[in-house]
Amino acid sequence: MMIICSENGKVGITTAMEVLKARGSALDAVEAGIRLVEANAEDHSVGLGGYPNLLGAVELDASLMDGSTRMSGAVGAIKGFAHPISIARAVLEKLPHVLLVGEGAERFAREMGFEEREMLTEAAAAAWREKLLRVMDAPTLAELPERRDLWRWVQLSSDPQRSGGTTNFIAMDSIGNLASGVSTSGWFAKYPGRLGDSPIIGAGNYADSRYGAATCTGMGEMAIRAGTARSAILHLQQGASPEEAGRRVMEDLDTLGGPYLSGMNVLILDAQGRHAGMTSHAEGRNYLVLDEAMTAPETFTRTLIATRQHWQGA
Ligand code: GLY
């Protein structure tokens, strides 16, 4: 039994292992761990307290995948619900679909009896206002909802990983099944309705118990374009170690072109319990590992594989 997660998963990793030790499934463990990150208002890129979109609304994305069946559930751009990862699980279990977004996802969450609440905290609202007022005056800010040129301001978007990080969990349960999950509020000041890689199976999340599971944080648009999580598992299938699979997907990301390129982080756990973490951001980025024999999570340093980063060609 093993859990690996991004560093902000610290609040949930022990609970996730307890779920496994109580004979819960890998999917149960991933959901339990991520719920605790979603409830942590100090983390400004996941769940409660997540930074809002350009209009000041918190829009959340989440997905999980069961590596034993490759059944998946995801929600995107959902507002007003505390635990998108659990709504994603309900999509997996109750619907023939994989991904619900926006109003449809919210309607489904209500049908399933999920808790509704305001997700914008005072701290996140103040950060939003303060940052936007650096580039626009107060009347412009007030009229943003009616303006027809929101696209101009989206240049303000910033990577959640730089301010706390999307959360990733991968679990291997007592019978060797793998599951993976991702939850995020996405990029700060993103265009309303923007989805990153977190709810896109194959981009930010992929699990196949035969080979391994991979999850991403960072600039979701890049992982969508490169199919990063799925590619990592194909590399495992072809015999690469997690470290080599991670290196190859990062090198592939480095071949992307265009004006908007930022950082990426990848976590990989293979079916043998070997793990790797990659980052293109900076030295000293970590991830956490906990197996059933350990009394506390161990911190591992991600391998730094620098990729080209520029924003609108700057
Ligand atoms: N990787 C999270 C996002 O781009 O929204």
JSON list of C-alpha atoms in Angstrom, two decimals, residues 39-244:
[
{"chain": "A", "resi": 39, "resn": "ALA", "atom": "CA", "xyz": [-11.15, 21.91, 2.96]},
{"chain": "A", "resi": 40, "resn": "ASN", "atom": "CA", "xyz": [-7.86, 23.71, 3.71]},
{"chain": "A", "resi": 41, "resn": "ALA", "atom": "CA", "xyz": [-8.60, 27.43, 3.27]},
{"chain": "A", "resi": 42, "resn": "GLU", "atom": "CA", "xyz": [-4.87, 28.22, 3.56]},
{"chain": "A", "resi": 43, "resn": "ASP", "atom": "CA", "xyz": [-4.27, 26.58, 0.20]},
{"chain": "A", "resi": 44, "resn": "HIS", "atom": "CA", "xyz": [-5.18, 29.14, -2.45]},
{"chain": "A", "resi": 45, "resn": "SER", "atom": "CA", "xyz": [-5.26, 26.81, -5.41]},
{"chain": "A", "resi": 46, "resn": "VAL", "atom": "CA", "xyz": [-7.62, 24.06, -4.28]},
{"chain": "A", "resi": 47, "resn": "GLY", "atom": "CA", "xyz": [-11.21, 24.09, -3.01]},
{"chain": "A", "resi": 48, "resn": "LEU", "atom": "CA", "xyz": [-12.17, 26.48, -0.22]},
{"chain": "A", "resi": 49, "resn": "GLY", "atom": "CA", "xyz": [-9.98, 29.57, -0.35]},
{"chain": "A", "resi": 50, "resn": "GLY", "atom": "CA", "xyz": [-8.94, 28.93, -3.95]},
{"chain": "A", "resi": 51, "resn": "TYR", "atom": "CA", "xyz": [-8.15, 32.05, -5.95]},
{"chain": "A", "resi": 52, "resn": "PRO", "atom": "CA", "xyz": [-11.03, 33.18, -8.17]},
{"chain": "A", "resi": 53, "resn": "ASN", "atom": "CA", "xyz": [-11.38, 33.75, -11.90]},
{"chain": "A", "resi": 54, "resn": "LEU", "atom": "CA", "xyz": [-11.28, 37.19, -13.54]},
{"chain": "A", "resi": 55, "resn": "LEU", "atom": "CA", "xyz": [-14.80, 37.95, -12.33]},
{"chain": "A", "resi": 56, "resn": "GLY", "atom": "CA", "xyz": [-14.04, 37.01, -8.73]},
{"chain": "A", "resi": 57, "resn": "ALA", "atom": "CA", "xyz": [-15.83, 33.64, -8.74]},
{"chain": "A", "resi": 58, "resn": "VAL", "atom": "CA", "xyz": [-14.14, 30.45, -7.54]},
{"chain": "A", "resi": 59, "resn": "GLU", "atom": "CA", "xyz": [-14.46, 27.82, -10.27]},
{"chain": "A", "resi": 60, "resn": "LEU", "atom": "CA", "xyz": [-13.18, 24.38, -9.38]},
{"chain": "A", "resi": 61, "resn": "ASP", "atom": "CA", "xyz": [-11.96, 21.44, -11.47]},
{"chain": "A", "resi": 62, "resn": "ALA", "atom": "CA", "xyz": [-11.36, 17.87, -10.26]},
{"chain": "A", "resi": 63, "resn": "SER", "atom": "CA", "xyz": [-11.06, 14.33, -11.56]},
{"chain": "A", "resi": 64, "resn": "LEU", "atom": "CA", "xyz": [-10.30, 10.84, -10.38]},
{"chain": "A", "resi": 65, "resn": "MET", "atom": "CA", "xyz": [-9.55, 7.62, -12.19]},
{"chain": "A", "resi": 66, "resn": "ASP", "atom": "CA", "xyz": [-9.78, 3.99, -11.10]},
{"chain": "A", "resi": 67, "resn": "GLY", "atom": "CA", "xyz": [-6.81, 2.15, -12.60]},
{"chain": "A", "resi": 68, "resn": "SER", "atom": "CA", "xyz": [-8.46, -1.27, -12.29]},
{"chain": "A", "resi": 69, "resn": "THR", "atom": "CA", "xyz": [-11.29, -0.40, -14.73]},
{"chain": "A", "resi": 70, "resn": "ARG", "atom": "CA", "xyz": [-10.06, 2.94, -16.08]},
{"chain": "A", "resi": 71, "resn": "MET", "atom": "CA", "xyz": [-13.44, 4.34, -15.12]},
{"chain": "A", "resi": 72, "resn": "SER", "atom": "CA", "xyz": [-13.15, 8.07, -14.55]},
{"chain": "A", "resi": 73, "resn": "GLY", "atom": "CA", "xyz": [-15.19, 10.97, -13.26]},
{"chain": "A", "resi": 74, "resn": "ALA", "atom": "CA", "xyz": [-14.53, 14.69, -13.57]},
{"chain": "A", "resi": 75, "resn": "VAL", "atom": "CA", "xyz": [-16.11, 18.08, -13.03]},
{"chain": "A", "resi": 76, "resn": "GLY", "atom": "CA", "xyz": [-14.99, 21.40, -14.44]},
{"chain": "A", "resi": 77, "resn": "ALA", "atom": "CA", "xyz": [-15.71, 25.07, -13.77]},
{"chain": "A", "resi": 78, "resn": "ILE", "atom": "CA", "xyz": [-18.06, 24.14, -10.93]},
{"chain": "A", "resi": 79, "resn": "LYS", "atom": "CA", "xyz": [-19.08, 26.89, -8.50]},
{"chain": "A", "resi": 80, "resn": "GLY", "atom": "CA", "xyz": [-20.43, 26.79, -4.98]},
{"chain": "A", "resi": 81, "resn": "PHE", "atom": "CA", "xyz": [-19.54, 23.26, -3.87]},
{"chain": "A", "resi": 82, "resn": "ALA", "atom": "CA", "xyz": [-17.01, 22.34, -1.24]},
{"chain": "A", "resi": 83, "resn": "HIS", "atom": "CA", "xyz": [-15.80, 18.99, -2.56]},
{"chain": "A", "resi": 84, "resn": "PRO", "atom": "CA", "xyz": [-15.48, 18.73, -6.34]},
{"chain": "A", "resi": 85, "resn": "ILE", "atom": "CA", "xyz": [-13.48, 15.49, -5.99]},
{"chain": "A", "resi": 86, "resn": "SER", "atom": "CA", "xyz": [-16.51, 13.78, -4.43]},
{"chain": "A", "resi": 87, "resn": "ILE", "atom": "CA", "xyz": [-18.78, 15.13, -7.16]},
{"chain": "A", "resi": 88, "resn": "ALA", "atom": "CA", "xyz": [-16.28, 13.74, -9.70]},
{"chain": "A", "resi": 89, "resn": "ARG", "atom": "CA", "xyz": [-16.56, 10.37, -7.96]},
{"chain": "A", "resi": 90, "resn": "ALA", "atom": "CA", "xyz": [-20.35, 10.53, -8.18]},
{"chain": "A", "resi": 91, "resn": "VAL", "atom": "CA", "xyz": [-20.00, 11.20, -11.94]},
{"chain": "A", "resi": 92, "resn": "LEU", "atom": "CA", "xyz": [-17.82, 8.07, -12.15]},
{"chain": "A", "resi": 93, "resn": "GLU", "atom": "CA", "xyz": [-20.28, 5.95, -10.16]},
{"chain": "A", "resi": 94, "resn": "LYS", "atom": "CA", "xyz": [-23.71, 7.23, -11.20]},
{"chain": "A", "resi": 95, "resn": "LEU", "atom": "CA", "xyz": [-23.45, 8.36, -14.81]},
{"chain": "A", "resi": 96, "resn": "PRO", "atom": "CA", "xyz": [-22.39, 6.91, -18.15]},
{"chain": "A", "resi": 97, "resn": "HIS", "atom": "CA", "xyz": [-20.39, 10.13, -18.60]},
{"chain": "A", "resi": 98, "resn": "VAL", "atom": "CA", "xyz": [-16.86, 11.13, -17.61]},
{"chain": "A", "resi": 99, "resn": "LEU", "atom": "CA", "xyz": [-16.94, 14.95, -17.45]},
{"chain": "A", "resi": 100, "resn": "LEU", "atom": "CA", "xyz": [-19.62, 17.46, -16.41]},
{"chain": "A", "resi": 101, "resn": "VAL", "atom": "CA", "xyz": [-18.98, 21.19, -16.43]},
{"chain": "A", "resi": 102, "resn": "GLY", "atom": "CA", "xyz": [-20.54, 24.40, -15.17]},
{"chain": "A", "resi": 103, "resn": "GLU", "atom": "CA", "xyz": [-24.29, 24.52, -14.60]},
{"chain": "A", "resi": 104, "resn": "GLY", "atom": "CA", "xyz": [-24.77, 20.88, -15.50]},
{"chain": "A", "resi": 105, "resn": "ALA", "atom": "CA", "xyz": [-22.18, 19.80, -12.94]},
{"chain": "A", "resi": 106, "resn": "GLU", "atom": "CA", "xyz": [-23.82, 22.04, -10.31]},
{"chain": "A", "resi": 107, "resn": "ARG", "atom": "CA", "xyz": [-27.26, 20.64, -11.08]},
{"chain": "A", "resi": 108, "resn": "PHE", "atom": "CA", "xyz": [-25.93, 17.08, -10.77]},
{"chain": "A", "resi": 109, "resn": "ALA", "atom": "CA", "xyz": [-24.21, 17.94, -7.47]},
{"chain": "A", "resi": 110, "resn": "ARG", "atom": "CA", "xyz": [-27.53, 19.25, -6.09]},
{"chain": "A", "resi": 111, "resn": "GLU", "atom": "CA", "xyz": [-29.30, 16.08, -7.25]},
{"chain": "A", "resi": 112, "resn": "MET", "atom": "CA", "xyz": [-26.67, 14.04, -5.40]},
{"chain": "A", "resi": 113, "resn": "GLY", "atom": "CA", "xyz": [-27.17, 16.10, -2.21]},
{"chain": "A", "resi": 114, "resn": "PHE", "atom": "CA", "xyz": [-23.71, 17.69, -2.05]},
{"chain": "A", "resi": 115, "resn": "GLU", "atom": "CA", "xyz": [-23.08, 20.58, 0.32]},
{"chain": "A", "resi": 116, "resn": "GLU", "atom": "CA", "xyz": [-23.35, 24.03, -1.26]},
{"chain": "A", "resi": 117, "resn": "ARG", "atom": "CA", "xyz": [-21.41, 26.95, 0.13]},
{"chain": "A", "resi": 118, "resn": "GLU", "atom": "CA", "xyz": [-19.61, 30.16, -0.74]},
{"chain": "A", "resi": 119, "resn": "MET", "atom": "CA", "xyz": [-16.10, 29.14, -1.75]},
{"chain": "A", "resi": 120, "resn": "LEU", "atom": "CA", "xyz": [-14.56, 32.62, -1.97]},
{"chain": "A", "resi": 121, "resn": "THR", "atom": "CA", "xyz": [-12.82, 33.44, 1.31]},
{"chain": "A", "resi": 122, "resn": "GLU", "atom": "CA", "xyz": [-12.06, 36.98, 2.43]},
{"chain": "A", "resi": 123, "resn": "ALA", "atom": "CA", "xyz": [-8.34, 36.38, 1.92]},
{"chain": "A", "resi": 124, "resn": "ALA", "atom": "CA", "xyz": [-8.82, 35.15, -1.66]},
{"chain": "A", "resi": 125, "resn": "ALA", "atom": "CA", "xyz": [-11.21, 38.02, -2.47]},
{"chain": "A", "resi": 126, "resn": "ALA", "atom": "CA", "xyz": [-8.72, 40.57, -1.09]},
{"chain": "A", "resi": 127, "resn": "ALA", "atom": "CA", "xyz": [-5.87, 39.05, -3.13]},
{"chain": "A", "resi": 128, "resn": "TRP", "atom": "CA", "xyz": [-8.04, 39.15, -6.27]},
{"chain": "A", "resi": 129, "resn": "ARG", "atom": "CA", "xyz": [-8.99, 42.80, -5.75]},
{"chain": "A", "resi": 130, "resn": "GLU", "atom": "CA", "xyz": [-5.47, 43.88, -4.86]},
{"chain": "A", "resi": 131, "resn": "LYS", "atom": "CA", "xyz": [-3.92, 42.19, -7.88]},
{"chain": "A", "resi": 132, "resn": "LEU", "atom": "CA", "xyz": [-6.50, 43.46, -10.37]},
{"chain": "A", "resi": 133, "resn": "LEU", "atom": "CA", "xyz": [-6.26, 47.01, -9.03]},
{"chain": "A", "resi": 134, "resn": "ARG", "atom": "CA", "xyz": [-2.58, 46.96, -9.95]},
{"chain": "A", "resi": 135, "resn": "VAL", "atom": "CA", "xyz": [-3.57, 46.89, -13.62]},
{"chain": "A", "resi": 136, "resn": "MET", "atom": "CA", "xyz": [-7.01, 48.55, -13.78]},
{"chain": "A", "resi": 137, "resn": "ASP", "atom": "CA", "xyz": [-8.81, 51.32, -11.94]},
{"chain": "A", "resi": 138, "resn": "ALA", "atom": "CA", "xyz": [-11.69, 50.72, -9.53]},
{"chain": "A", "resi": 139, "resn": "PRO", "atom": "CA", "xyz": [-14.48, 51.69, -11.99]},
{"chain": "A", "resi": 140, "resn": "THR", "atom": "CA", "xyz": [-13.11, 49.24, -14.55]},
{"chain": "A", "resi": 141, "resn": "LEU", "atom": "CA", "xyz": [-12.99, 46.52, -11.90]},
{"chain": "A", "resi": 142, "resn": "ALA", "atom": "CA", "xyz": [-16.59, 47.25, -10.93]},
{"chain": "A", "resi": 143, "resn": "GLU", "atom": "CA", "xyz": [-17.83, 46.97, -14.49]},
{"chain": "A", "resi": 144, "resn": "LEU", "atom": "CA", "xyz": [-15.85, 43.81, -15.39]},
{"chain": "A", "resi": 145, "resn": "PRO", "atom": "CA", "xyz": [-18.95, 41.54, -15.40]},
{"chain": "A", "resi": 146, "resn": "GLU", "atom": "CA", "xyz": [-20.55, 43.68, -18.13]},
{"chain": "A", "resi": 147, "resn": "ARG", "atom": "CA", "xyz": [-17.44, 44.34, -20.20]},
{"chain": "A", "resi": 148, "resn": "ARG", "atom": "CA", "xyz": [-16.97, 42.63, -23.54]},
{"chain": "A", "resi": 149, "resn": "ASP", "atom": "CA", "xyz": [-13.19, 42.67, -23.47]},
{"chain": "A", "resi": 150, "resn": "LEU", "atom": "CA", "xyz": [-12.41, 40.32, -20.61]},
{"chain": "A", "resi": 151, "resn": "TRP", "atom": "CA", "xyz": [-9.99, 38.53, -22.91]},
{"chain": "A", "resi": 152, "resn": "ARG", "atom": "CA", "xyz": [-7.64, 41.50, -22.66]},
{"chain": "A", "resi": 153, "resn": "TRP", "atom": "CA", "xyz": [-7.16, 40.97, -18.94]},
{"chain": "A", "resi": 154, "resn": "VAL", "atom": "CA", "xyz": [-6.50, 37.27, -19.04]},
{"chain": "A", "resi": 155, "resn": "GLN", "atom": "CA", "xyz": [-2.80, 38.04, -19.40]},
{"chain": "A", "resi": 156, "resn": "LEU", "atom": "CA", "xyz": [-2.98, 38.45, -15.64]},
{"chain": "A", "resi": 157, "resn": "SER", "atom": "CA", "xyz": [-3.57, 34.73, -15.15]},
{"chain": "A", "resi": 158, "resn": "SER", "atom": "CA", "xyz": [-0.97, 33.08, -13.02]},
{"chain": "A", "resi": 159, "resn": "ASP", "atom": "CA", "xyz": [0.06, 29.57, -12.36]},
{"chain": "A", "resi": 160, "resn": "PRO", "atom": "CA", "xyz": [-1.51, 28.12, -9.18]},
{"chain": "A", "resi": 161, "resn": "GLN", "atom": "CA", "xyz": [1.63, 26.08, -8.55]},
{"chain": "A", "resi": 162, "resn": "ARG", "atom": "CA", "xyz": [3.51, 29.27, -7.81]},
{"chain": "A", "resi": 163, "resn": "SER", "atom": "CA", "xyz": [1.04, 30.13, -5.10]},
{"chain": "A", "resi": 164, "resn": "GLY", "atom": "CA", "xyz": [0.44, 26.80, -3.42]},
{"chain": "A", "resi": 165, "resn": "GLY", "atom": "CA", "xyz": [-0.33, 24.19, -6.04]},
{"chain": "A", "resi": 166, "resn": "THR", "atom": "CA", "xyz": [-3.11, 22.11, -7.46]},
{"chain": "A", "resi": 167, "resn": "THR", "atom": "CA", "xyz": [-3.25, 18.87, -5.49]},
{"chain": "A", "resi": 168, "resn": "ASN", "atom": "CA", "xyz": [-2.41, 15.41, -6.84]},
{"chain": "A", "resi": 169, "resn": "PHE", "atom": "CA", "xyz": [-2.86, 12.06, -5.08]},
{"chain": "A", "resi": 170, "resn": "ILE", "atom": "CA", "xyz": [-1.96, 8.59, -6.36]},
{"chain": "A", "resi": 171, "resn": "ALA", "atom": "CA", "xyz": [-2.75, 5.49, -4.26]},
{"chain": "A", "resi": 172, "resn": "MET", "atom": "CA", "xyz": [-1.94, 1.79, -4.50]},
{"chain": "A", "resi": 173, "resn": "ASP", "atom": "CA", "xyz": [-4.26, -0.33, -2.38]},
{"chain": "A", "resi": 174, "resn": "SER", "atom": "CA", "xyz": [-3.81, -3.70, -0.64]},
{"chain": "A", "resi": 175, "resn": "ILE", "atom": "CA", "xyz": [-4.62, -5.66, -3.81]},
{"chain": "A", "resi": 176, "resn": "GLY", "atom": "CA", "xyz": [-2.32, -3.60, -6.00]},
{"chain": "A", "resi": 177, "resn": "ASN", "atom": "CA", "xyz": [-4.93, -1.44, -7.70]},
{"chain": "A", "resi": 178, "resn": "LEU", "atom": "CA", "xyz": [-4.03, 2.13, -8.51]},
{"chain": "A", "resi": 179, "resn": "ALA", "atom": "CA", "xyz": [-6.15, 5.26, -8.48]},
{"chain": "A", "resi": 180, "resn": "SER", "atom": "CA", "xyz": [-5.28, 8.88, -9.10]},
{"chain": "A", "resi": 181, "resn": "GLY", "atom": "CA", "xyz": [-7.00, 12.19, -8.40]},
{"chain": "A", "resi": 182, "resn": "VAL", "atom": "CA", "xyz": [-6.48, 15.89, -9.00]},
{"chain": "A", "resi": 183, "resn": "SER", "atom": "CA", "xyz": [-8.30, 18.94, -7.64]},
{"chain": "A", "resi": 184, "resn": "THR", "atom": "CA", "xyz": [-7.74, 22.64, -8.31]},
{"chain": "A", "resi": 185, "resn": "SER", "atom": "CA", "xyz": [-9.21, 26.10, -8.49]},
{"chain": "A", "resi": 186, "resn": "GLY", "atom": "CA", "xyz": [-7.07, 26.55, -11.60]},
{"chain": "A", "resi": 187, "resn": "TRP", "atom": "CA", "xyz": [-5.19, 29.64, -12.57]},
{"chain": "A", "resi": 188, "resn": "PHE", "atom": "CA", "xyz": [-5.70, 32.86, -10.67]},
{"chain": "A", "resi": 189, "resn": "ALA", "atom": "CA", "xyz": [-7.78, 35.34, -12.72]},
{"chain": "A", "resi": 190, "resn": "LYS", "atom": "CA", "xyz": [-8.43, 32.79, -15.47]},
{"chain": "A", "resi": 191, "resn": "TYR", "atom": "CA", "xyz": [-11.08, 33.53, -18.09]},
{"chain": "A", "resi": 192, "resn": "PRO", "atom": "CA", "xyz": [-14.46, 32.30, -16.78]},
{"chain": "A", "resi": 193, "resn": "GLY", "atom": "CA", "xyz": [-15.16, 28.77, -17.96]},
{"chain": "A", "resi": 194, "resn": "ARG", "atom": "CA", "xyz": [-11.50, 27.95, -18.53]},
{"chain": "A", "resi": 195, "resn": "LEU", "atom": "CA", "xyz": [-10.62, 24.30, -17.84]},
{"chain": "A", "resi": 196, "resn": "GLY", "atom": "CA", "xyz": [-7.09, 23.23, -17.13]},
{"chain": "A", "resi": 197, "resn": "ASP", "atom": "CA", "xyz": [-5.69, 19.72, -17.26]},
{"chain": "A", "resi": 198, "resn": "SER", "atom": "CA", "xyz": [-7.02, 18.65, -13.86]},
{"chain": "A", "resi": 199, "resn": "PRO", "atom": "CA", "xyz": [-10.46, 17.49, -15.10]},
{"chain": "A", "resi": 200, "resn": "ILE", "atom": "CA", "xyz": [-9.13, 16.17, -18.43]},
{"chain": "A", "resi": 201, "resn": "ILE", "atom": "CA", "xyz": [-8.40, 12.47, -18.27]},
{"chain": "A", "resi": 202, "resn": "GLY", "atom": "CA", "xyz": [-5.15, 11.79, -20.10]},
{"chain": "A", "resi": 203, "resn": "ALA", "atom": "CA", "xyz": [-3.90, 15.36, -19.63]},
{"chain": "A", "resi": 204, "resn": "GLY", "atom": "CA", "xyz": [-3.62, 15.95, -15.87]},
{"chain": "A", "resi": 205, "resn": "ASN", "atom": "CA", "xyz": [-4.60, 12.51, -14.66]},
{"chain": "A", "resi": 206, "resn": "TYR", "atom": "CA", "xyz": [-4.30, 8.90, -15.79]},
{"chain": "A", "resi": 207, "resn": "ALA", "atom": "CA", "xyz": [-4.27, 5.55, -14.00]},
{"chain": "A", "resi": 208, "resn": "ASP", "atom": "CA", "xyz": [-3.92, 2.03, -15.33]},
{"chain": "A", "resi": 209, "resn": "SER", "atom": "CA", "xyz": [-3.23, -0.57, -12.64]},
{"chain": "A", "resi": 210, "resn": "ARG", "atom": "CA", "xyz": [-1.28, -2.72, -15.11]},
{"chain": "A", "resi": 211, "resn": "TYR", "atom": "CA", "xyz": [1.43, -0.08, -15.52]},
{"chain": "A", "resi": 212, "resn": "GLY", "atom": "CA", "xyz": [1.08, 2.94, -13.24]},
{"chain": "A", "resi": 213, "resn": "ALA", "atom": "CA", "xyz": [-0.55, 6.28, -12.65]},
{"chain": "A", "resi": 214, "resn": "ALA", "atom": "CA", "xyz": [0.51, 9.85, -13.40]},
{"chain": "A", "resi": 215, "resn": "THR", "atom": "CA", "xyz": [-0.79, 13.27, -12.39]},
{"chain": "A", "resi": 216, "resn": "CYS", "atom": "CA", "xyz": [0.20, 16.81, -13.30]},
{"chain": "A", "resi": 217, "resn": "THR", "atom": "CA", "xyz": [0.16, 20.28, -11.84]},
{"chain": "A", "resi": 218, "resn": "GLY", "atom": "CA", "xyz": [1.32, 23.45, -13.52]},
{"chain": "A", "resi": 219, "resn": "MET", "atom": "CA", "xyz": [0.13, 25.01, -16.75]},
{"chain": "A", "resi": 220, "resn": "GLY", "atom": "CA", "xyz": [-2.79, 22.77, -17.62]},
{"chain": "A", "resi": 221, "resn": "GLU", "atom": "CA", "xyz": [-2.99, 24.00, -21.19]},
{"chain": "A", "resi": 222, "resn": "MET", "atom": "CA", "xyz": [0.41, 22.43, -21.84]},
{"chain": "A", "resi": 223, "resn": "ALA", "atom": "CA", "xyz": [-0.55, 19.06, -20.37]},
{"chain": "A", "resi": 224, "resn": "ILE", "atom": "CA", "xyz": [-3.74, 19.11, -22.46]},
{"chain": "A", "resi": 225, "resn": "ARG", "atom": "CA", "xyz": [-1.78, 19.82, -25.63]},
{"chain": "A", "resi": 226, "resn": "ALA", "atom": "CA", "xyz": [0.80, 17.12, -24.92]},
{"chain": "A", "resi": 227, "resn": "GLY", "atom": "CA", "xyz": [-1.50, 14.48, -23.37]},
{"chain": "A", "resi": 228, "resn": "THR", "atom": "CA", "xyz": [1.05, 14.35, -20.59]},
{"chain": "A", "resi": 229, "resn": "ALA", "atom": "CA", "xyz": [-0.41, 11.95, -18.00]},
{"chain": "A", "resi": 230, "resn": "ARG", "atom": "CA", "xyz": [-1.46, 9.39, -20.60]},
{"chain": "A", "resi": 231, "resn": "SER", "atom": "CA", "xyz": [1.92, 9.66, -22.34]},
{"chain": "A", "resi": 232, "resn": "ALA", "atom": "CA", "xyz": [3.71, 8.93, -19.07]},
{"chain": "A", "resi": 233, "resn": "ILE", "atom": "CA", "xyz": [1.77, 5.69, -18.69]},
{"chain": "A", "resi": 234, "resn": "LEU", "atom": "CA", "xyz": [2.52, 4.67, -22.28]},
{"chain": "A", "resi": 235, "resn": "HIS", "atom": "CA", "xyz": [6.22, 5.14, -21.50]},
{"chain": "A", "resi": 236, "resn": "LEU", "atom": "CA", "xyz": [5.82, 2.85, -18.46]},
{"chain": "A", "resi": 237, "resn": "GLN", "atom": "CA", "xyz": [4.01, 0.33, -20.65]},
{"chain": "A", "resi": 238, "resn": "GLN", "atom": "CA", "xyz": [6.96, 0.36, -23.02]},
{"chain": "A", "resi": 239, "resn": "GLY", "atom": "CA", "xyz": [9.36, -0.44, -20.19]},
{"chain": "A", "resi": 240, "resn": "ALA", "atom": "CA", "xyz": [10.53, 2.95, -18.94]},
{"chain": "A", "resi": 241, "resn": "SER", "atom": "CA", "xyz": [11.07, 3.48, -15.23]},
{"chain": "A", "resi": 242, "resn": "PRO", "atom": "CA", "xyz": [8.98, 6.24, -13.58]},
{"chain": "A", "resi": 243, "resn": "GLU", "atom": "CA", "xyz": [12.04, 8.52, -13.64]},
{"chain": "A", "resi": 244, "resn": "GLU", "atom": "CA", "xyz": [12.61, 7.88, -17.35]}
]
